[in-house]
XYZ file of C-alpha atoms in Angstrom:
564
model
C 62.764 126.612 100.036
C 65.162 124.291 101.959
C 68.398 125.191 101.562
C 71.397 122.675 101.879
C 73.225 123.086 105.831
C 75.822 120.824 105.202
C 77.417 118.130 103.137
C 77.193 116.313 100.886
C 79.457 113.854 101.820
C 80.298 110.899 99.656
C 80.773 107.861 102.167
C 80.751 104.533 101.055
C 80.872 103.729 97.374
C 80.711 99.435 96.176
C 83.319 98.205 95.278
C 81.913 94.773 94.042
C 79.941 96.209 91.458
C 80.678 99.258 91.561
C 77.513 100.410 90.627
C 75.971 102.219 93.680
C 77.099 104.815 96.570
C 75.914 107.174 99.450
C 76.594 110.697 99.632
C 74.901 112.722 103.269
C 73.806 115.838 103.904
C 72.886 118.152 106.575
C 69.201 120.503 105.626
C 68.023 123.403 107.403
C 64.529 121.593 107.663
C 62.334 118.578 106.326
C 62.638 118.382 102.656
C 63.019 115.427 99.980
C 66.833 115.045 98.929
C 67.920 113.413 95.456
C 70.795 113.277 94.291
C 71.258 112.919 90.543
C 73.163 111.739 87.559
C 73.663 112.336 83.810
C 71.914 108.834 82.486
C 69.260 108.512 84.569
C 71.696 107.365 87.794
C 70.422 108.921 91.384
C 68.680 108.095 94.458
C 66.112 109.900 97.194
C 65.634 110.210 100.308
C 63.128 111.443 102.708
C 64.835 113.757 105.696
C 65.211 112.380 108.744
C 64.867 114.536 112.028
C 67.356 114.661 114.848
C 67.247 117.367 117.602
C 65.771 119.755 115.714
C 68.334 119.036 112.687
C 67.021 117.642 109.378
C 69.515 114.633 107.981
C 69.636 111.882 104.703
C 71.548 109.857 103.672
C 71.053 109.017 99.777
C 71.522 105.630 97.944
C 72.492 106.383 94.622
C 72.189 103.971 92.494
C 72.066 103.287 88.038
C 76.412 103.651 88.555
C 78.265 102.441 85.947
C 81.589 100.392 86.620
C 84.961 102.345 86.176
C 83.465 105.499 85.336
C 83.706 108.778 86.784
C 80.030 111.126 87.177
C 78.825 114.771 88.116
C 76.404 114.357 90.618
C 73.744 117.739 91.401
C 72.150 117.378 95.019
C 68.392 119.154 94.868
C 66.301 119.561 97.450
C 62.238 119.451 97.379
C 63.383 119.225 93.168
C 65.846 122.640 93.397
C 69.157 122.120 92.977
C 71.487 123.443 95.648
C 74.941 122.102 94.505
C 76.787 122.335 93.153
C 77.149 125.782 94.869
C 75.558 128.840 91.974
C 78.784 130.433 92.852
C 81.318 127.876 93.489
C 85.265 127.856 92.092
C 85.736 123.726 92.835
C 84.350 121.604 89.269
C 81.353 119.912 89.303
C 81.614 116.707 92.489
C 81.870 113.867 90.868
C 81.547 109.850 92.207
C 84.154 107.732 90.579
C 83.593 103.727 90.977
C 86.006 101.119 90.413
C 85.906 98.839 87.263
C 84.388 94.955 88.465
C 87.422 92.666 89.549
C 89.580 96.225 90.682
C 92.526 94.576 92.235
C 94.358 98.070 93.630
C 93.633 101.116 95.310
C 94.489 104.063 96.389
C 94.483 104.677 100.380
C 95.392 107.917 101.983
C 94.900 108.459 105.577
C 95.684 110.828 108.664
C 94.139 111.799 112.000
C 93.767 114.958 114.218
C 91.697 117.734 111.919
C 91.702 121.029 114.013
C 88.776 123.219 111.961
C 90.941 125.857 109.499
C 90.569 129.711 109.835
C 88.538 131.192 107.100
C 90.483 132.169 104.255
C 92.463 135.306 104.785
C 92.635 134.814 107.922
C 96.257 133.695 109.904
C 96.703 129.715 110.690
C 98.984 129.452 113.521
C 99.405 125.480 113.128
C 100.321 125.752 109.189
C 98.202 124.908 106.359
C 95.973 122.704 106.457
C 96.249 118.802 104.879
C 93.265 118.118 103.344
C 92.206 122.193 102.068
C 95.361 121.587 100.548
C 94.483 118.497 98.584
C 91.185 119.721 97.796
C 93.166 122.766 96.183
C 95.359 120.523 94.124
C 92.749 117.870 93.030
C 90.316 121.138 92.016
C 93.144 122.849 89.773
C 94.333 119.781 88.077
C 90.820 117.005 88.268
C 92.600 114.276 86.059
C 96.034 113.783 88.957
C 95.810 110.841 90.492
C 93.303 111.334 93.679
C 92.606 109.207 96.586
C 90.017 106.121 96.466
C 89.190 106.419 99.254
C 90.277 108.725 102.699
C 90.189 107.530 105.941
C 90.031 109.998 109.159
C 91.264 107.607 111.512
C 90.063 110.728 114.869
C 90.088 113.322 116.543
C 87.617 114.898 113.452
C 85.862 117.514 116.090
C 88.086 118.843 118.905
C 84.626 118.988 121.991
C 87.775 119.824 124.568
C 89.811 121.997 122.356
C 87.360 124.560 120.672
C 88.644 127.775 118.993
C 87.620 131.444 119.946
C 85.218 132.079 117.267
C 83.112 128.608 119.145
C 84.050 129.781 122.450
C 81.531 133.247 121.592
C 79.634 131.232 119.713
C 78.949 128.596 122.790
C 78.511 131.365 124.832
C 75.664 132.903 123.406
C 73.460 129.393 122.581
C 73.938 128.998 126.253
C 72.940 132.454 127.283
C 69.500 132.593 124.668
C 68.815 128.529 125.852
C 69.760 128.407 129.058
C 71.080 124.988 129.058
C 74.703 124.093 129.560
C 75.571 126.320 132.464
C 76.952 123.051 134.500
C 79.336 122.429 131.666
C 82.675 123.758 130.582
C 82.765 127.284 128.904
C 85.165 126.378 126.519
C 83.623 122.929 125.817
C 80.678 121.709 124.261
C 77.714 120.939 126.624
C 75.406 118.648 124.287
C 74.720 117.399 120.788
C 73.206 121.066 119.717
C 76.836 122.309 120.259
C 78.425 119.692 118.893
C 76.606 120.473 115.301
C 78.358 123.561 116.071
C 81.830 122.172 115.424
C 81.004 119.928 112.546
C 79.503 123.436 110.701
C 82.672 124.746 111.599
C 84.819 121.904 110.581
C 83.273 121.085 107.472
C 81.923 123.721 106.302
C 85.488 124.696 105.031
C 84.496 125.670 102.022
C 88.045 123.608 100.326
C 87.023 120.517 102.486
C 83.342 120.565 102.197
C 84.347 120.051 97.684
C 87.063 116.897 98.923
C 84.403 115.264 101.004
C 81.919 115.757 98.252
C 84.032 114.087 95.826
C 86.244 111.557 96.979
C 84.989 108.722 99.733
C 85.961 108.634 103.510
C 85.435 105.983 106.000
C 85.726 107.189 109.707
C 86.525 106.738 112.639
C 86.310 108.407 116.833
C 88.950 108.960 118.831
C 89.236 110.657 121.940
C 88.734 114.635 121.355
C 85.649 113.838 119.181
C 84.709 113.537 122.933
C 86.913 114.362 125.673
C 90.739 113.560 125.793
C 91.784 110.613 127.654
C 88.137 109.014 126.863
C 88.123 105.965 128.468
C 91.403 105.544 130.333
C 90.763 103.691 133.262
C 87.969 102.682 135.174
C 89.324 105.434 137.639
C 88.638 108.159 135.433
C 85.488 107.064 134.237
C 83.794 106.819 137.612
C 84.977 110.793 138.026
C 83.621 111.848 134.774
C 80.285 110.122 135.467
C 80.008 112.067 139.291
C 80.508 115.869 137.197
C 77.012 117.267 136.662
C 77.752 117.567 133.156
C 79.308 114.469 131.268
C 75.974 112.641 131.085
C 74.795 115.137 128.723
C 78.037 115.261 126.759
C 78.225 112.367 126.200
C 75.352 111.246 125.321
C 75.529 114.278 122.750
C 79.047 113.034 121.445
C 77.466 109.339 120.597
C 74.632 111.076 118.844
C 76.079 113.184 116.893
C 78.742 110.533 116.028
C 76.217 108.470 114.728
C 74.784 110.780 112.746
C 77.484 112.337 111.087
C 80.713 109.500 111.092
C 78.889 106.338 111.374
C 75.681 106.201 109.193
C 78.528 106.774 105.999
C 80.765 103.969 107.802
C 77.817 101.397 106.051
C 77.109 99.675 103.175
C 73.814 100.416 101.629
C 73.013 96.163 102.516
C 74.231 97.389 105.823
C 71.884 100.447 106.196
C 68.775 97.799 105.645
C 69.715 95.540 107.766
C 70.705 98.182 110.919
C 67.671 98.373 112.872
C 68.524 101.132 114.548
C 68.571 103.300 111.271
C 65.403 102.404 110.187
C 63.883 103.389 113.176
C 65.161 106.377 112.936
C 64.019 107.039 109.839
C 60.239 105.830 110.579
C 60.450 108.399 113.308
C 58.470 111.761 113.085
C 61.007 112.386 115.196
C 64.207 110.039 115.832
C 65.457 111.763 118.709
C 64.336 109.680 121.875
C 65.214 106.692 119.893
C 68.565 107.892 119.186
C 69.567 109.156 122.437
C 68.492 105.644 123.902
C 70.266 103.641 121.904
C 73.274 107.219 122.733
C 73.107 106.420 126.942
C 73.168 102.128 126.375
C 76.687 102.550 124.368
C 77.816 104.808 126.844
C 76.535 102.244 130.114
C 77.430 98.887 128.494
C 79.798 99.618 125.654
C 79.532 95.310 124.574
C 76.060 95.940 122.933
C 77.308 98.513 120.792
C 80.313 97.925 117.877
C 81.238 100.436 115.975
C 84.238 98.769 114.061
C 83.380 97.943 111.027
C 84.764 96.412 107.796
C 85.295 97.928 103.998
C 86.170 95.593 101.146
C 88.242 97.741 98.138
C 88.985 94.801 95.735
C 91.730 92.821 96.924
C 92.421 94.944 99.954
C 90.255 94.666 102.827
C 90.324 97.462 105.549
C 89.170 96.107 109.360
C 88.805 99.548 110.938
C 88.484 99.256 114.836
C 87.244 101.445 117.801
C 89.844 101.934 120.162
C 87.816 103.458 122.766
C 84.818 102.629 123.084
C 84.757 99.107 123.014
C 87.628 98.825 126.172
C 87.196 96.973 128.645
C 88.444 98.873 132.066
C 88.937 96.995 135.235
C 92.708 96.762 136.493
C 92.917 93.307 136.489
C 90.982 92.820 132.907
C 92.452 96.070 130.876
C 92.022 95.376 127.711
C 91.611 97.256 124.275
C 88.966 95.170 123.011
C 86.208 93.316 124.778
C 86.353 89.181 123.870
C 83.925 90.130 121.407
C 84.886 92.915 119.391
C 88.578 90.982 119.532
C 86.707 87.727 118.369
C 84.976 89.670 115.359
C 88.666 91.571 114.846
C 90.322 87.855 114.166
C 87.516 86.536 112.406
C 87.462 89.313 109.953
C 91.316 89.364 109.688
C 91.236 85.814 108.343
C 88.012 85.355 106.230
C 87.916 84.875 102.629
C 92.114 82.903 102.231
C 94.172 83.512 99.202
C 91.514 86.534 98.837
C 92.946 89.355 99.705
C 96.211 91.054 98.496
C 96.697 94.052 101.330
C 95.243 94.451 105.001
C 94.984 97.563 106.373
C 93.977 97.935 110.086
C 93.040 101.365 110.803
C 93.105 102.688 114.746
C 93.409 105.821 115.850
C 96.051 104.943 118.078
C 99.404 103.116 117.109
C 100.909 99.550 118.056
C 103.759 99.973 117.635
C 105.207 102.982 119.287
C 109.053 103.875 119.700
C 109.927 101.105 121.910
C 111.073 103.796 124.939
C 107.007 105.317 124.713
C 105.530 101.417 124.519
C 107.933 99.613 127.876
C 106.842 102.348 129.548
C 102.857 101.732 128.679
C 103.868 98.608 129.837
C 105.663 99.481 132.930
C 102.979 101.702 133.976
C 100.187 99.317 132.898
C 101.760 96.740 135.656
C 101.998 99.675 137.994
C 98.400 99.832 137.840
C 97.383 95.715 138.696
C 99.601 96.204 141.322
C 102.620 94.134 140.571
C 104.655 96.582 142.906
C 102.174 97.274 145.978
C 98.800 99.840 146.159
C 102.026 103.001 146.378
C 102.852 102.022 143.090
C 99.212 101.453 142.079
C 98.700 105.159 143.002
C 101.393 106.457 141.155
C 100.878 104.486 138.168
C 97.070 105.619 137.606
C 98.405 109.693 138.141
C 101.026 108.770 135.649
C 98.384 106.858 133.187
C 96.109 110.816 132.839
C 99.426 112.939 132.934
C 100.962 111.122 130.171
C 98.626 109.921 128.141
C 99.570 106.018 128.592
C 97.031 104.556 126.526
C 98.420 102.919 123.598
C 98.375 99.049 122.484
C 100.949 98.729 124.756
C 99.085 100.025 127.926
C 96.365 96.598 127.414
C 99.110 94.467 127.315
C 96.738 90.760 126.900
C 95.234 93.656 123.898
C 99.302 94.154 122.368
C 99.497 90.607 122.675
C 96.343 89.336 120.736
C 96.808 91.818 118.215
C 100.907 90.791 117.316
C 99.630 87.443 117.786
C 96.660 87.803 115.112
C 99.072 89.933 112.583
C 101.919 87.366 113.039
C 99.220 84.669 111.892
C 97.618 85.924 109.101
C 100.908 86.786 108.027
C 102.515 83.178 107.849
C 99.089 81.808 106.575
C 98.789 80.057 103.198
C 98.177 82.700 100.615
C 98.948 85.234 102.997
C 99.023 89.186 102.120
C 101.565 90.911 100.306
C 101.554 93.057 103.829
C 99.878 94.118 106.677
C 99.894 97.772 107.936
C 98.159 99.015 110.464
C 97.362 102.843 109.938
C 97.520 105.555 113.055
C 97.017 108.762 114.374
C 96.943 110.737 117.686
C 100.870 110.828 118.305
C 101.073 114.941 115.716
C 103.461 113.302 114.118
C 104.483 110.415 111.489
C 106.845 107.690 111.145
C 107.112 104.440 109.353
C 107.830 101.075 111.754
C 108.735 97.029 110.250
C 107.904 94.509 112.618
C 110.242 91.415 112.522
C 110.358 88.235 114.275
C 112.673 85.372 114.880
C 114.141 83.903 111.440
C 111.110 80.327 112.916
C 108.516 82.768 113.560
C 109.016 85.838 110.377
C 105.793 86.412 108.526
C 106.039 85.821 105.005
C 104.095 89.437 104.541
C 105.577 92.365 105.244
C 103.733 94.022 107.900
C 104.473 97.908 108.842
C 103.188 100.650 111.301
C 101.864 103.126 109.281
C 101.446 105.897 111.431
C 100.373 109.828 110.311
C 99.019 113.130 112.427
C 98.361 115.790 111.871
C 96.199 117.072 109.328
C 95.792 120.304 110.769
C 97.242 120.645 114.039
C 100.474 121.536 116.666
C 102.930 119.572 118.939
C 104.500 121.217 121.233
C 108.881 121.537 121.233
C 109.335 119.429 124.263
C 107.371 116.673 122.756
C 109.384 116.401 119.581
C 112.442 116.488 121.288
C 110.955 113.469 123.339
C 109.343 111.296 119.981
C 112.709 111.398 118.553
C 114.883 110.613 121.533
C 112.057 107.396 122.041
C 113.531 105.701 118.769
C 117.270 106.431 120.508
C 118.704 103.374 121.281
C 119.929 104.796 124.866
C 115.677 105.303 125.206
C 115.225 102.209 125.131
C 117.682 100.612 127.587
C 115.350 103.390 129.849
C 112.564 101.016 128.421
C 114.066 98.048 129.600
C 114.224 98.708 132.816
C 111.227 99.980 133.166
C 109.967 96.846 131.921
C 112.232 95.467 134.313
C 110.987 97.100 137.748
C 107.221 96.119 136.338
C 108.051 92.689 136.029
C 106.591 92.792 132.230
C 107.679 90.395 129.904
C 109.511 91.333 126.567
C 107.110 91.202 123.423
C 107.668 88.553 120.811
C 107.673 91.120 117.850
C 110.443 93.629 117.221
C 110.235 96.722 115.360
C 112.323 99.013 113.979
C 111.942 102.776 112.798
C 112.383 103.205 108.811
C 111.328 106.476 108.649
C 110.607 109.419 110.180
C 109.664 110.784 112.818
C 108.096 114.156 110.969
C 106.478 116.459 112.472
C 103.899 119.652 110.509
C 100.250 119.133 108.942
C 100.842 116.012 107.196
C 98.487 113.169 104.996
C 100.037 109.699 104.151
C 98.697 107.042 101.338
C 98.856 103.581 100.243
C 99.249 102.778 96.240
C 98.066 99.045 96.517
C 98.150 97.286 93.182
C 97.692 94.015 92.741
C 100.296 92.610 95.373
C 102.583 95.957 95.327
C 102.284 98.629 97.395
C 104.094 102.128 97.804
C 104.005 104.781 100.268
C 103.997 108.413 99.699
C 104.390 111.082 102.593
C 103.023 114.318 102.057
C 103.171 117.894 103.741
C 101.523 120.824 103.667
C 103.757 124.145 103.067
C 103.261 127.390 103.397
C 103.075 129.665 99.699
C 106.003 132.857 99.766
C 104.778 136.077 100.991
C 107.565 139.050 100.904
C 110.425 136.733 101.206
C 108.385 135.729 104.487
C 105.841 132.543 104.656
C 102.010 133.010 104.689
C 100.157 132.676 107.101
C 97.038 132.162 104.992
C 96.150 129.058 103.362
C 96.506 130.426 100.059
C 99.265 129.539 97.631
C 99.785 126.295 99.982
C 101.136 123.547 98.469
C 102.124 119.414 99.221
C 105.318 118.599 99.466
C 106.347 115.140 99.230
C 108.473 114.192 102.244
C 109.008 110.051 101.567
C 107.776 108.178 98.100
C 109.434 104.536 98.944
C 108.268 101.058 96.946
C 107.374 98.539 100.580
C 107.505 95.544 98.118
C 109.615 94.490 94.769
C 107.450 95.307 91.886
C 106.762 98.914 92.803
């Protein structure tokens, strides 16, 4: 009898008709997967095979708009979900009403896998586990319409003690990965273990089965500072283990994360998906794709668009799409940048809120912003070869690789955001949603009076979901927003001959530290922002290091528009 290894994950829910959704699963052998709902809605698909693992992405049809429908998963006709001993309520698919105008969008990034229940958690309770417990305890409570996971869904280079032990046993038994670092994953098979560890967590598993999700990678999904510079790439490609690591990373991302980002219509037109599904074993086809994507990133677009009624999400790849030639560095290649701009301006007047999901923040603390522009100028040779070598050294040690470190790309994104906000029938808000930096803050962008957009323009940064940040970095981020720090940044910009940007920004909230989640509630042209932190329970007068008893505490609840 076939068994369910991982999932189900509820991924794409149709917001046009409200009648379809997709559900992703991994099984332990080849089988037929069926998603069955009361009243005749459902769908089925055979599994496809990659590297000895079996997967299916089932398109569920026949759903009713504005409904909440429980579902079961069957493998070869045998029910495997809900689990027989599950304490959680049944998983459901919630569809929006026809012509829905509002959405509840939760987002964050950077999640280490949570330890098992009953084991100490040194970084505090996982915010997604805590959200799951709240929703399971009160199924009628407000829940997100979609959960945006903005990078570092798994950590290929910062593995847990349990995973390191598993890697050691696996490599001894399989005779593989000898050249790879012993504390990092080496190939596709080891990536599958990361997803087992992270998504097999019972609370997260149930949450992802009932709240739709959109995902994009960041560096730790592959390796810290992935694609930070051309010199970095050349050094990595010279190592004996990198080829297998990046190939396995891109293959596994396509299977576990990217496929579910696509709508049924996009899946039907996807030639790679059709080839993998049609093959007895899709490994060779997918491997060739991953190798091509690594060799020439411009051949692949990982970015995508989702519309939630009159809210548009543009999820942007800020890792694989980079141009790294030092004199022409860009966060996005030309085709990707054109795609972003075209999607932002599509359907004038049809969008109340434009969301741009980018794992790396657009607007940073001012000192950090100017420091990144300064070091980028040094690397270009503005101050000669000695300063250029120093710039490359600093880039890697200080993680200076955000939008500000790609000066032309920062300018182009700023221009796009401003022009969208100044257009006739502009959205009420343009919000850039980011993670990466292991703290949360709110910043509002401001232009000169004659250039100020009609839309309110925000940078919302929320990280981590479950991770930590050293005390020194906390102090550094707080300092980075100060007037004195801004003055230092201006001096660095002068040294690097860096022009000040047209846009200014002010921090209007934060910084906050902890395991946290932001939620945007968008109703018509109104918007409201909430930030919640996972707080540990109490145990005999002291904080409990186990996740049992954790709760979500509201840190911020603020209207962003009039009437919110």
